[in-house]
mmCIF file of C-alpha atoms and ligand atoms in Angstrom:
data_model
loop_
_atom_site.group_PDB
_atom_site.id
_atom_site.type_symbol
_atom_site.label_atom_id
_atom_site.label_comp_id
_atom_site.label_asym_id
_atom_site.label_seq_id
_atom_site.Cartn_x
_atom_site.Cartn_y
_atom_site.Cartn_z
ATOM 1 C CA MET A 1 -11.111 -29.490 34.087
ATOM 2 C CA ASN A 2 -14.778 -28.617 33.141
ATOM 3 C CA ASP A 3 -15.601 -29.894 29.421
ATOM 4 C CA LYS A 4 -17.477 -26.222 28.664
ATOM 5 C CA LEU A 5 -15.409 -23.694 29.072
ATOM 6 C CA ARG A 6 -16.131 -20.033 29.161
ATOM 7 C CA ILE A 7 -14.110 -17.818 26.739
ATOM 8 C CA GLY A 8 -13.794 -14.405 26.292
ATOM 9 C CA ILE A 9 -13.309 -13.340 22.632
ATOM 10 C CA ILE A 10 -11.661 -9.862 22.282
ATOM 11 C CA CYS A 11 -11.880 -8.583 18.473
ATOM 12 C CA TYR A 12 -12.650 -5.773 16.002
ATOM 13 C CA PRO A 13 -16.192 -5.836 15.219
ATOM 14 C CA SER A 14 -16.182 -4.118 11.690
ATOM 15 C CA ILE A 15 -15.689 -5.564 8.341
ATOM 16 C CA GLY A 16 -12.469 -7.319 8.295
ATOM 17 C CA GLY A 17 -10.757 -10.436 8.488
ATOM 18 C CA SER A 18 -9.896 -10.691 11.854
ATOM 19 C CA GLY A 19 -13.088 -9.709 13.274
ATOM 20 C CA LEU A 20 -14.954 -12.384 10.978
ATOM 21 C CA VAL A 21 -12.559 -15.079 11.971
ATOM 22 C CA ALA A 22 -12.918 -14.502 15.502
ATOM 23 C CA THR A 23 -16.828 -14.282 15.147
ATOM 24 C CA GLU A 24 -17.073 -17.458 13.241
ATOM 25 C CA LEU A 25 -14.890 -18.985 15.522
ATOM 26 C CA GLY A 26 -16.838 -17.920 18.591
ATOM 27 C CA LYS A 27 -20.046 -19.054 16.789
ATOM 28 C CA GLU A 28 -18.459 -22.533 16.328
ATOM 29 C CA LEU A 29 -17.256 -22.690 19.702
ATOM 30 C CA ALA A 30 -20.938 -21.617 21.065
ATOM 31 C CA GLY A 31 -22.261 -24.560 18.814
ATOM 32 C CA LEU A 32 -20.002 -27.151 20.661
ATOM 33 C CA GLY A 33 -21.629 -25.791 23.735
ATOM 34 C CA HIS A 34 -18.996 -23.538 25.208
ATOM 35 C CA GLU A 35 -19.939 -20.340 26.816
ATOM 36 C CA VAL A 36 -18.358 -17.557 24.594
ATOM 37 C CA HIS A 37 -18.411 -13.751 25.566
ATOM 38 C CA PHE A 38 -17.549 -11.384 23.017
ATOM 39 C CA ILE A 39 -16.067 -7.870 24.124
ATOM 40 C CA SER A 40 -15.694 -5.029 21.579
ATOM 41 C CA TYR A 41 -17.167 -1.721 20.915
ATOM 42 C CA SER A 42 -19.927 -2.691 18.936
ATOM 43 C CA VAL A 43 -21.498 -6.005 17.982
ATOM 44 C CA PRO A 44 -19.071 -7.736 15.551
ATOM 45 C CA PHE A 45 -20.625 -7.567 12.207
ATOM 46 C CA LYS A 46 -21.286 -11.032 11.610
ATOM 47 C CA LEU A 47 -23.120 -11.596 14.910
ATOM 48 C CA SER A 48 -26.230 -9.918 14.377
ATOM 49 C CA ALA A 49 -28.658 -12.954 15.102
ATOM 50 C CA TYR A 50 -29.258 -14.381 18.345
ATOM 51 C CA HIS A 51 -26.944 -17.345 19.302
ATOM 52 C CA SER A 52 -27.245 -19.355 22.160
ATOM 53 C CA ASN A 53 -24.330 -19.568 24.643
ATOM 54 C CA ILE A 54 -22.952 -16.223 23.018
ATOM 55 C CA PHE A 55 -23.135 -13.056 25.071
ATOM 56 C CA PHE A 56 -21.978 -9.625 23.771
ATOM 57 C CA HIS A 57 -20.243 -7.003 26.054
ATOM 58 C CA SER A 58 -20.034 -3.692 24.944
ATOM 59 C CA VAL A 59 -16.990 -1.352 25.696
ATOM 60 C CA ASP A 60 -18.102 2.060 26.436
ATOM 61 C CA PRO A 61 -15.965 5.164 26.070
ATOM 62 C CA ILE A 62 -14.703 7.133 28.868
ATOM 63 C CA ASN A 63 -15.164 10.622 28.493
ATOM 64 C CA TYR A 64 -14.364 13.208 31.000
ATOM 65 C CA PRO A 65 -13.129 16.861 29.804
ATOM 66 C CA LEU A 66 -9.760 16.440 31.346
ATOM 67 C CA PHE A 67 -8.885 13.822 28.579
ATOM 68 C CA ASN A 68 -8.734 14.982 24.959
ATOM 69 C CA GLN A 69 -9.162 11.215 24.125
ATOM 70 C CA THR A 70 -11.610 8.388 24.848
ATOM 71 C CA LEU A 71 -9.009 6.233 26.468
ATOM 72 C CA TYR A 72 -10.282 2.989 24.370
ATOM 73 C CA THR A 73 -7.716 0.815 26.171
ATOM 74 C CA PHE A 74 -8.689 1.563 29.591
ATOM 75 C CA SER A 75 -12.450 1.188 28.786
ATOM 76 C CA LEU A 76 -11.525 -1.902 27.213
ATOM 77 C CA THR A 77 -9.415 -3.207 30.278
ATOM 78 C CA ALA A 78 -12.290 -2.158 32.646
ATOM 79 C CA LYS A 79 -14.716 -4.247 30.727
ATOM 80 C CA ILE A 80 -12.369 -7.339 30.382
ATOM 81 C CA VAL A 81 -11.921 -7.302 34.105
ATOM 82 C CA ASP A 82 -15.821 -6.829 34.697
ATOM 83 C CA VAL A 83 -16.354 -9.893 32.545
ATOM 84 C CA VAL A 84 -13.629 -11.925 33.723
ATOM 85 C CA THR A 85 -15.022 -11.369 37.245
ATOM 86 C CA GLU A 86 -18.772 -11.632 36.523
ATOM 87 C CA TYR A 87 -18.699 -14.732 34.513
ATOM 88 C CA ASP A 88 -15.517 -16.436 35.855
ATOM 89 C CA LEU A 89 -13.826 -16.850 32.683
ATOM 90 C CA ASP A 90 -11.127 -19.640 31.897
ATOM 91 C CA ILE A 91 -9.823 -18.144 28.870
ATOM 92 C CA ILE A 92 -9.290 -14.792 26.998
ATOM 93 C CA HIS A 93 -8.696 -14.950 23.182
ATOM 94 C CA ALA A 94 -7.309 -11.816 21.968
ATOM 95 C CA HIS A 95 -7.782 -11.272 18.167
ATOM 96 C CA TYR A 96 -5.098 -8.881 16.895
ATOM 97 C CA SER A 97 -2.671 -8.111 19.350
ATOM 98 C CA ILE A 98 -3.082 -4.385 19.563
ATOM 99 C CA PRO A 99 -4.621 -2.970 21.793
ATOM 100 C CA HIS A 100 -6.558 -6.126 22.636
ATOM 101 C CA SER A 101 -3.748 -8.504 24.143
ATOM 102 C CA LEU A 102 -1.934 -5.867 25.928
ATOM 103 C CA CYS A 103 -5.571 -4.942 27.689
ATOM 104 C CA ALA A 104 -6.043 -8.844 28.530
ATOM 105 C CA HIS A 105 -2.641 -8.593 30.168
ATOM 106 C CA LEU A 106 -3.365 -5.817 32.310
ATOM 107 C CA ALA A 107 -7.058 -6.981 33.182
ATOM 108 C CA ARG A 108 -5.384 -9.884 34.262
ATOM 109 C CA GLU A 109 -3.002 -8.161 36.454
ATOM 110 C CA VAL A 110 -5.982 -6.312 37.667
ATOM 111 C CA CYS A 111 -8.319 -8.957 38.679
ATOM 112 C CA SER A 112 -5.544 -11.263 40.124
ATOM 113 C CA LYS A 113 -6.977 -14.181 38.472
ATOM 114 C CA ASP A 114 -4.992 -16.904 36.538
ATOM 115 C CA ILE A 115 -6.978 -16.351 33.611
ATOM 116 C CA LYS A 116 -5.430 -17.902 30.393
ATOM 117 C CA ILE A 117 -4.532 -15.749 27.740
ATOM 118 C CA ILE A 118 -4.452 -16.434 23.986
ATOM 119 C CA THR A 119 -3.116 -14.093 21.405
ATOM 120 C CA THR A 120 -3.770 -14.579 17.653
ATOM 121 C CA LEU A 121 -1.898 -12.420 15.612
ATOM 122 C CA HIS A 122 -3.664 -11.536 12.073
ATOM 123 C CA GLY A 123 -1.877 -9.331 9.994
ATOM 124 C CA THR A 124 -0.649 -5.787 10.249
ATOM 125 C CA ASP A 125 -0.369 -6.129 14.041
ATOM 126 C CA VAL A 126 2.930 -7.726 13.571
ATOM 127 C CA THR A 127 3.757 -7.167 9.830
ATOM 128 C CA LEU A 128 3.354 -3.412 9.587
ATOM 129 C CA PHE A 129 2.844 -0.889 12.018
ATOM 130 C CA GLY A 130 3.003 -3.099 15.197
ATOM 131 C CA ARG A 131 6.888 -4.036 14.331
ATOM 132 C CA ASN A 132 7.840 -0.566 14.927
ATOM 133 C CA GLU A 133 8.349 1.725 17.921
ATOM 134 C CA PRO A 134 6.513 2.802 19.879
ATOM 135 C CA LEU A 135 4.193 -0.294 19.565
ATOM 136 C CA PHE A 136 7.276 -2.854 19.063
ATOM 137 C CA SER A 137 8.003 -3.246 22.735
ATOM 138 C CA LEU A 138 4.635 -3.292 23.772
ATOM 139 C CA ASN A 139 3.778 -6.083 21.126
ATOM 140 C CA LYS A 140 6.857 -8.311 22.253
ATOM 141 C CA TYR A 141 5.632 -7.966 25.572
ATOM 142 C CA SER A 142 2.124 -9.164 24.538
ATOM 143 C CA ILE A 143 3.262 -12.189 22.796
ATOM 144 C CA GLU A 144 5.890 -13.292 25.419
ATOM 145 C CA LYS A 145 3.264 -13.000 28.333
ATOM 146 C CA SER A 146 0.449 -14.937 26.252
ATOM 147 C CA ASP A 147 0.011 -18.521 27.439
ATOM 148 C CA ARG A 148 -0.194 -19.279 23.906
ATOM 149 C CA VAL A 149 0.026 -17.443 20.442
ATOM 150 C CA THR A 150 -1.339 -18.574 17.305
ATOM 151 C CA THR A 151 -0.869 -16.887 13.850
ATOM 152 C CA VAL A 152 -2.852 -17.508 10.841
ATOM 153 C CA SER A 153 -0.223 -18.647 8.413
ATOM 154 C CA GLN A 154 3.469 -20.374 8.649
ATOM 155 C CA TYR A 155 4.722 -17.258 7.118
ATOM 156 C CA GLN A 156 3.382 -14.781 9.845
ATOM 157 C CA LYS A 157 4.776 -17.155 12.590
ATOM 158 C CA ASP A 158 8.250 -17.156 11.021
ATOM 159 C CA HIS A 159 8.202 -13.414 10.634
ATOM 160 C CA THR A 160 7.172 -12.787 14.267
ATOM 161 C CA ILE A 161 9.730 -15.113 15.480
ATOM 162 C CA ARG A 162 12.482 -13.188 13.426
ATOM 163 C CA GLU A 163 11.253 -9.698 14.050
ATOM 164 C CA PHE A 164 10.489 -9.985 17.568
ATOM 165 C CA ASN A 165 13.085 -12.356 18.595
ATOM 166 C CA ILE A 166 10.681 -14.742 19.996
ATOM 167 C CA VAL A 167 11.694 -17.980 21.466
ATOM 168 C CA GLN A 168 8.607 -19.466 22.645
ATOM 169 C CA ASP A 169 6.717 -21.679 20.155
ATOM 170 C CA ILE A 170 3.858 -20.301 17.948
ATOM 171 C CA ASP A 171 0.811 -22.634 16.854
ATOM 172 C CA VAL A 172 -0.134 -22.024 13.010
ATOM 173 C CA ILE A 173 -3.905 -22.443 12.780
ATOM 174 C CA HIS A 174 -5.049 -21.261 9.273
ATOM 175 C CA ASN A 175 -8.155 -19.646 8.745
ATOM 176 C CA PHE A 176 -11.267 -21.509 7.802
ATOM 177 C CA VAL A 177 -14.288 -21.128 5.698
ATOM 178 C CA ASP A 178 -17.870 -22.301 5.883
ATOM 179 C CA THR A 179 -18.195 -24.038 2.511
ATOM 180 C CA GLU A 180 -22.179 -24.200 3.125
ATOM 181 C CA THR A 181 -22.260 -20.568 3.017
ATOM 182 C CA PHE A 182 -19.620 -19.989 0.630
ATOM 183 C CA LYS A 183 -20.682 -22.121 -2.230
ATOM 184 C CA PRO A 184 -20.866 -21.830 -5.923
ATOM 185 C CA ASN A 185 -24.150 -20.738 -7.559
ATOM 186 C CA GLY A 186 -25.177 -19.035 -4.055
ATOM 187 C CA CYS A 187 -27.704 -16.363 -3.836
ATOM 188 C CA GLY A 188 -27.482 -13.123 -5.851
ATOM 189 C CA ASN A 189 -28.591 -12.412 -9.208
ATOM 190 C CA ARG A 190 -25.937 -12.047 -12.000
ATOM 191 C CA SER A 191 -27.722 -9.879 -14.185
ATOM 192 C CA CYS A 192 -28.165 -7.168 -11.595
ATOM 193 C CA LEU A 193 -23.791 -6.883 -11.699
ATOM 194 C CA ALA A 194 -22.792 -7.185 -15.179
ATOM 195 C CA ALA A 195 -24.386 -7.674 -18.815
ATOM 196 C CA ARG A 196 -24.650 -11.331 -20.203
ATOM 197 C CA ASP A 197 -21.485 -11.062 -22.168
ATOM 198 C CA GLU A 198 -19.610 -9.344 -19.597
ATOM 199 C CA LYS A 199 -16.933 -11.410 -17.284
ATOM 200 C CA ILE A 200 -17.065 -10.374 -13.856
ATOM 201 C CA ILE A 201 -13.658 -9.419 -12.097
ATOM 202 C CA MET A 202 -14.095 -8.860 -8.277
ATOM 203 C CA HIS A 203 -11.922 -7.160 -5.759
ATOM 204 C CA VAL A 204 -13.124 -7.148 -2.005
ATOM 205 C CA SER A 205 -11.305 -5.134 0.473
ATOM 206 C CA ASN A 206 -10.899 -2.173 2.805
ATOM 207 C CA PHE A 207 -9.065 -0.348 0.089
ATOM 208 C CA ARG A 208 -5.949 0.521 2.378
ATOM 209 C CA THR A 209 -2.445 1.030 0.842
ATOM 210 C CA VAL A 210 -1.613 -2.568 1.314
ATOM 211 C CA LYS A 211 -4.482 -3.510 -0.812
ATOM 212 C CA ASN A 212 -2.913 -2.079 -3.781
ATOM 213 C CA PRO A 213 -5.899 -0.097 -5.019
ATOM 214 C CA GLN A 214 -3.795 1.577 -7.639
ATOM 215 C CA GLY A 215 -2.847 -1.954 -8.808
ATOM 216 C CA VAL A 216 -6.271 -3.248 -9.218
ATOM 217 C CA ILE A 217 -7.323 -0.540 -11.483
ATOM 218 C CA LYS A 218 -3.993 -0.784 -13.570
ATOM 219 C CA THR A 219 -4.187 -4.331 -13.856
ATOM 220 C CA PHE A 220 -8.190 -3.761 -15.014
ATOM 221 C CA TYR A 221 -7.378 -1.413 -17.474
ATOM 222 C CA ARG A 222 -4.727 -3.769 -19.277
ATOM 223 C CA VAL A 223 -7.275 -6.305 -19.155
ATOM 224 C CA LEU A 224 -10.033 -4.393 -21.042
ATOM 225 C CA GLN A 225 -7.028 -3.496 -23.556
ATOM 226 C CA GLN A 226 -6.723 -7.030 -24.511
ATOM 227 C CA LYS A 227 -10.397 -6.457 -25.945
ATOM 228 C CA VAL A 228 -11.829 -8.723 -23.053
ATOM 229 C CA LYS A 229 -15.490 -7.745 -22.414
ATOM 230 C CA ALA A 230 -15.073 -7.438 -18.442
ATOM 231 C CA ARG A 231 -16.678 -5.314 -15.664
ATOM 232 C CA LEU A 232 -14.640 -4.805 -12.406
ATOM 233 C CA VAL A 233 -16.815 -4.812 -9.209
ATOM 234 C CA LEU A 234 -15.457 -3.335 -6.270
ATOM 235 C CA VAL A 235 -16.828 -4.544 -2.865
ATOM 236 C CA GLY A 236 -16.019 -2.764 0.289
ATOM 237 C CA ASP A 237 -14.789 0.750 1.058
ATOM 238 C CA GLY A 238 -11.969 2.639 2.635
ATOM 239 C CA PRO A 239 -9.433 5.390 2.270
ATOM 240 C CA GLY A 240 -8.202 4.437 -1.313
ATOM 241 C CA ILE A 241 -11.730 4.450 -2.848
ATOM 242 C CA GLY A 242 -11.130 8.381 -4.052
ATOM 243 C CA GLU A 243 -8.024 7.296 -5.518
ATOM 244 C CA ILE A 244 -9.356 4.261 -7.329
ATOM 245 C CA LYS A 245 -12.264 6.688 -8.841
ATOM 246 C CA GLY A 246 -9.715 9.134 -9.944
ATOM 247 C CA LEU A 247 -7.570 6.499 -11.887
ATOM 248 C CA CYS A 248 -10.923 5.079 -13.433
ATOM 249 C CA LYS A 249 -11.420 8.748 -14.976
ATOM 250 C CA HIS A 250 -7.864 8.965 -15.897
ATOM 251 C CA TYR A 251 -8.176 5.737 -17.979
ATOM 252 C CA GLY A 252 -11.688 6.462 -19.234
ATOM 253 C CA ILE A 253 -12.917 3.230 -17.724
ATOM 254 C CA CYS A 254 -15.612 4.585 -15.385
ATOM 255 C CA ASP A 255 -18.392 2.744 -17.251
ATOM 256 C CA SER A 256 -16.942 -0.659 -16.723
ATOM 257 C CA VAL A 257 -16.500 -0.355 -13.093
ATOM 258 C CA SER A 258 -19.004 -0.911 -10.247
ATOM 259 C CA PHE A 259 -18.570 0.096 -6.867
ATOM 260 C CA LEU A 260 -20.968 -1.826 -4.147
ATOM 261 C CA GLY A 261 -19.505 -0.398 -1.154
ATOM 262 C CA LYS A 262 -19.026 -2.461 2.257
ATOM 263 C CA LEU A 263 -21.342 -5.589 2.447
ATOM 264 C CA ASP A 264 -21.625 -7.681 5.388
ATOM 265 C CA ASP A 265 -22.493 -10.844 3.597
ATOM 266 C CA VAL A 266 -20.017 -10.926 0.685
ATOM 267 C CA GLU A 267 -21.323 -14.459 0.153
ATOM 268 C CA THR A 268 -24.258 -12.966 -1.577
ATOM 269 C CA VAL A 269 -22.146 -11.923 -4.542
ATOM 270 C CA LEU A 270 -18.811 -13.521 -4.327
ATOM 271 C CA SER A 271 -20.060 -16.467 -6.307
ATOM 272 C CA LEU A 272 -21.135 -14.335 -9.025
ATOM 273 C CA ALA A 273 -17.374 -13.419 -10.035
ATOM 274 C CA ASP A 274 -15.633 -15.063 -12.781
ATOM 275 C CA CYS A 275 -12.458 -14.214 -11.368
ATOM 276 C CA VAL A 276 -11.641 -12.751 -7.905
ATOM 277 C CA PHE A 277 -8.709 -10.690 -7.834
ATOM 278 C CA GLN A 278 -6.477 -9.544 -4.768
ATOM 279 C CA PRO A 279 -2.948 -7.673 -5.809
ATOM 280 C CA SER A 280 -1.998 -7.161 -2.128
ATOM 281 C CA PHE A 281 1.196 -5.776 -1.115
ATOM 282 C CA LEU A 282 1.050 -7.395 2.491
ATOM 283 C CA GLU A 283 -1.332 -10.432 3.107
ATOM 284 C CA SER A 284 -0.721 -12.662 6.243
ATOM 285 C CA PHE A 285 -3.423 -15.154 4.954
ATOM 286 C CA GLY A 286 -5.984 -13.557 2.220
ATOM 287 C CA MET A 287 -9.569 -14.650 3.827
ATOM 288 C CA VAL A 288 -11.175 -13.372 0.528
ATOM 289 C CA LEU A 289 -9.108 -15.804 -1.578
ATOM 290 C CA LEU A 290 -10.439 -18.621 0.624
ATOM 291 C CA GLU A 291 -13.783 -17.538 0.344
ATOM 292 C CA ALA A 292 -13.526 -17.395 -3.303
ATOM 293 C CA MET A 293 -12.247 -20.889 -3.658
ATOM 294 C CA ALA A 294 -15.108 -22.037 -1.550
ATOM 295 C CA CYS A 295 -17.445 -20.751 -3.906
ATOM 296 C CA ALA A 296 -15.597 -22.278 -6.814
ATOM 297 C CA VAL A 297 -14.339 -18.891 -8.222
ATOM 298 C CA PRO A 298 -10.749 -18.906 -9.484
ATOM 299 C CA THR A 299 -8.455 -16.240 -8.144
ATOM 300 C CA VAL A 300 -5.596 -14.151 -9.673
ATOM 301 C CA SER A 301 -3.398 -12.275 -6.644
ATOM 302 C CA SER A 302 -0.141 -11.448 -5.441
ATOM 303 C CA ASN A 303 2.279 -13.922 -4.209
ATOM 304 C CA VAL A 304 3.153 -12.353 -1.030
ATOM 305 C CA ASP A 305 3.346 -13.717 2.644
ATOM 306 C CA GLY A 306 0.784 -16.367 3.446
ATOM 307 C CA ILE A 307 -1.251 -16.316 0.169
ATOM 308 C CA PRO A 308 0.930 -19.217 -1.310
ATOM 309 C CA GLU A 309 -0.446 -21.095 1.804
ATOM 310 C CA VAL A 310 -4.075 -20.559 0.402
ATOM 311 C CA VAL A 311 -3.744 -20.446 -3.275
ATOM 312 C CA VAL A 312 -2.172 -23.338 -5.407
ATOM 313 C CA GLU A 313 -0.425 -21.911 -8.334
ATOM 314 C CA GLY A 314 -2.090 -22.979 -11.460
ATOM 315 C CA LYS A 315 -4.319 -25.284 -9.869
ATOM 316 C CA SER A 316 -6.640 -22.762 -7.868
ATOM 317 C CA GLY A 317 -5.730 -19.770 -9.242
ATOM 318 C CA TYR A 318 -2.513 -17.708 -10.357
ATOM 319 C CA MET A 319 -0.049 -15.464 -8.226
ATOM 320 C CA ALA A 320 2.561 -12.937 -9.371
ATOM 321 C CA ALA A 321 4.042 -9.929 -7.745
ATOM 322 C CA PRO A 322 1.876 -7.166 -6.954
ATOM 323 C CA GLU A 323 3.618 -4.770 -9.071
ATOM 324 C CA ASP A 324 3.653 -7.351 -12.096
ATOM 325 C CA VAL A 325 0.650 -5.534 -13.576
ATOM 326 C CA ASP A 326 1.179 -7.264 -17.255
ATOM 327 C CA THR A 327 1.567 -10.751 -15.563
ATOM 328 C CA LEU A 328 -1.525 -10.195 -13.334
ATOM 329 C CA ALA A 329 -3.616 -9.022 -16.463
ATOM 330 C CA GLU A 330 -2.517 -11.986 -18.566
ATOM 331 C CA ARG A 331 -3.774 -14.458 -15.971
ATOM 332 C CA ILE A 332 -7.023 -12.530 -15.625
ATOM 333 C CA VAL A 333 -7.402 -12.601 -19.497
ATOM 334 C CA LYS A 334 -6.520 -16.324 -19.851
ATOM 335 C CA ILE A 335 -9.430 -17.137 -16.928
ATOM 336 C CA CYS A 336 -11.806 -15.053 -18.849
ATOM 337 C CA GLU A 337 -11.044 -16.506 -22.267
ATOM 338 C CA SER A 338 -11.423 -20.311 -21.139
ATOM 339 C CA ASP A 339 -14.666 -21.376 -19.254
ATOM 340 C CA THR A 340 -12.726 -24.891 -18.828
ATOM 341 C CA LEU A 341 -9.996 -23.650 -17.415
ATOM 342 C CA ALA A 342 -11.764 -21.450 -15.096
ATOM 343 C CA ALA A 343 -14.087 -24.460 -14.099
ATOM 344 C CA GLU A 344 -11.061 -26.355 -13.329
ATOM 345 C CA LEU A 345 -9.561 -23.861 -11.293
ATOM 346 C CA GLY A 346 -12.760 -23.347 -9.435
ATOM 347 C CA ALA A 347 -13.367 -27.100 -8.830
ATOM 348 C CA PHE A 348 -9.834 -27.739 -7.633
ATOM 349 C CA GLY A 349 -10.077 -24.217 -5.103
ATOM 350 C CA ARG A 350 -13.650 -25.454 -3.615
ATOM 351 C CA ALA A 351 -12.131 -29.131 -3.076
ATOM 352 C CA ARG A 352 -8.909 -27.569 -1.486
ATOM 353 C CA ALA A 353 -11.261 -25.301 0.712
ATOM 354 C CA ILE A 354 -13.264 -28.132 1.736
ATOM 355 C CA GLU A 355 -10.308 -30.501 2.584
ATOM 356 C CA CYS A 356 -7.763 -28.056 4.040
ATOM 357 C CA PHE A 357 -9.623 -25.094 5.510
ATOM 358 C CA SER A 358 -12.614 -26.641 7.286
ATOM 359 C CA PRO A 359 -14.184 -25.073 10.546
ATOM 360 C CA GLY A 360 -14.306 -28.507 12.351
ATOM 361 C CA GLU A 361 -10.469 -28.909 11.932
ATOM 362 C CA MET A 362 -9.406 -25.537 12.621
ATOM 363 C CA VAL A 363 -11.863 -24.684 15.782
ATOM 364 C CA GLY A 364 -10.642 -28.143 17.011
ATOM 365 C CA ARG A 365 -6.914 -26.870 16.928
ATOM 366 C CA TYR A 366 -8.022 -23.985 18.823
ATOM 367 C CA VAL A 367 -9.943 -25.941 21.529
ATOM 368 C CA ARG A 368 -6.753 -28.146 21.989
ATOM 369 C CA CYS A 369 -4.967 -24.904 22.215
ATOM 370 C CA TYR A 370 -7.067 -23.874 25.027
ATOM 371 C CA GLU A 371 -7.268 -27.228 26.600
ATOM 372 C CA ASN A 372 -3.123 -27.213 26.955
ATOM 373 C CA VAL A 373 -2.930 -23.886 28.531
ATOM 374 C CA LEU A 374 -5.442 -24.849 31.056
ATOM 375 C CA GLY A 375 -3.679 -28.142 31.690
HETATM 376 O O1 GMT B 1 -4.051 -7.014 9.692
HETATM 377 C C1 GMT B 1 -4.741 -6.279 8.989
HETATM 378 O O2 GMT B 1 -4.656 -5.512 8.143
HETATM 379 C C2 GMT B 1 -6.036 -6.232 9.269
HETATM 380 C C3 GMT B 1 -6.719 -7.811 9.290
HETATM 381 C C4 GMT B 1 -8.006 -7.780 9.187
HETATM 382 O O3 GMT B 1 -8.889 -7.537 10.278
HETATM 383 O O4 GMT B 1 -8.861 -7.474 8.278
HETATM 384 O O5 GMT B 1 -6.358 -8.596 8.220
HETATM 385 C C5 GMT B 1 -5.435 -9.660 8.437
HETATM 386 O O6 GMT B 1 -6.480 -10.635 8.862
HETATM 387 C C6 GMT B 1 -7.091 -11.500 8.224
HETATM 388 C C7 GMT B 1 -7.501 -12.852 8.885
HETATM 389 O O7 GMT B 1 -6.682 -13.428 9.770
HETATM 390 C C8 GMT B 1 -5.936 -12.259 6.942
HETATM 391 O O8 GMT B 1 -6.846 -12.882 6.069
HETATM 392 C C9 GMT B 1 -5.470 -11.097 6.334
HETATM 393 O O9 GMT B 1 -4.546 -11.456 5.391
HETATM 394 C C10 GMT B 1 -4.821 -10.000 7.354
HETATM 395 N N1 GMT B 1 -4.358 -8.751 6.628
HETATM 396 C C11 GMT B 1 -2.892 -8.316 6.279
HETATM 397 O O10 GMT B 1 -2.301 -9.122 6.548
HETATM 398 C C12 GMT B 1 -2.785 -7.123 5.348
#
């Protein structure tokens, strides 16, 4: 086997955890000398600069008047076939099973090449909509036909095996964070975000229902009721933003909430927070929590799914049920009221991020996974 692998990575390019993890993995693999081919409908948001050993292949829509939709799955499959054939890939690594993994399987059939397929499950592809028909059987097929399946948490592995009745083993490879990029006192100017005497509570998400946007505002309102001087800084955009604005008006707290919108480089603001707050209903891993930990920022979050594999209760942050607004607010207040406590939680979180979620360790596990399937 050649030491230098040719790897195709299929991912979503837009801001979000699975695309982020796929892109950072690709950059690390390229740094190790492997040839990495990203295949997606636009350049992944973290891949703006030139990197040697990295190539990007755009999936262009197929339009024809007879079709009333643009057949993305077929254009993706066709592009995978092209790239596998032209660059003689060894591995296709599909991030987020729908539709990436299934398209990889179809492409393998079409090009009749024994290319190995790794599927990494990230979240709602198996925990929410992908577990129900009509996608269930396609998802199960993709998982079972993959040469190797990885999940981003033990929770997600157990869930997948149980819900999809999977007999083959699944590797748990936690997500990782670059602690040189996400670090305390990073770039950014605190005075641009809040007054000197205001604590910054930050929430970063795509504002889908699973992120519990209502819970974010209800909890923050409770925090203000405790007479804490605080500002809620919301980073990101998505379907729940309208509802959030409505709730801010309802509670009369618009002046204490800032909307930053989508940021490609969240590290420019994350370390300015006094507390990062993520009360999600579903979270296979919780990338933002890990990034906050790397920045030495204490977290308050829900305790669902894979989050307890990232956060250590009482050591790097606090967790409670996503509906438990009282406890969540009480924990935020506790952090806001003690700089000593905040510093202790932050220091533990950063040390844990460095020790347990380093790129070197996790990328090494992916490489071993590739080598195992290639024999
Ligand atoms: O599955 C999703 O909802 C989207 C996905 C994404 O692309 O942001 O998020 C998932 O993958 C991330 C990276 O592995 C995890 O950190 C998130 O916890 C996970 N989201 C959910 O489980 C809701």
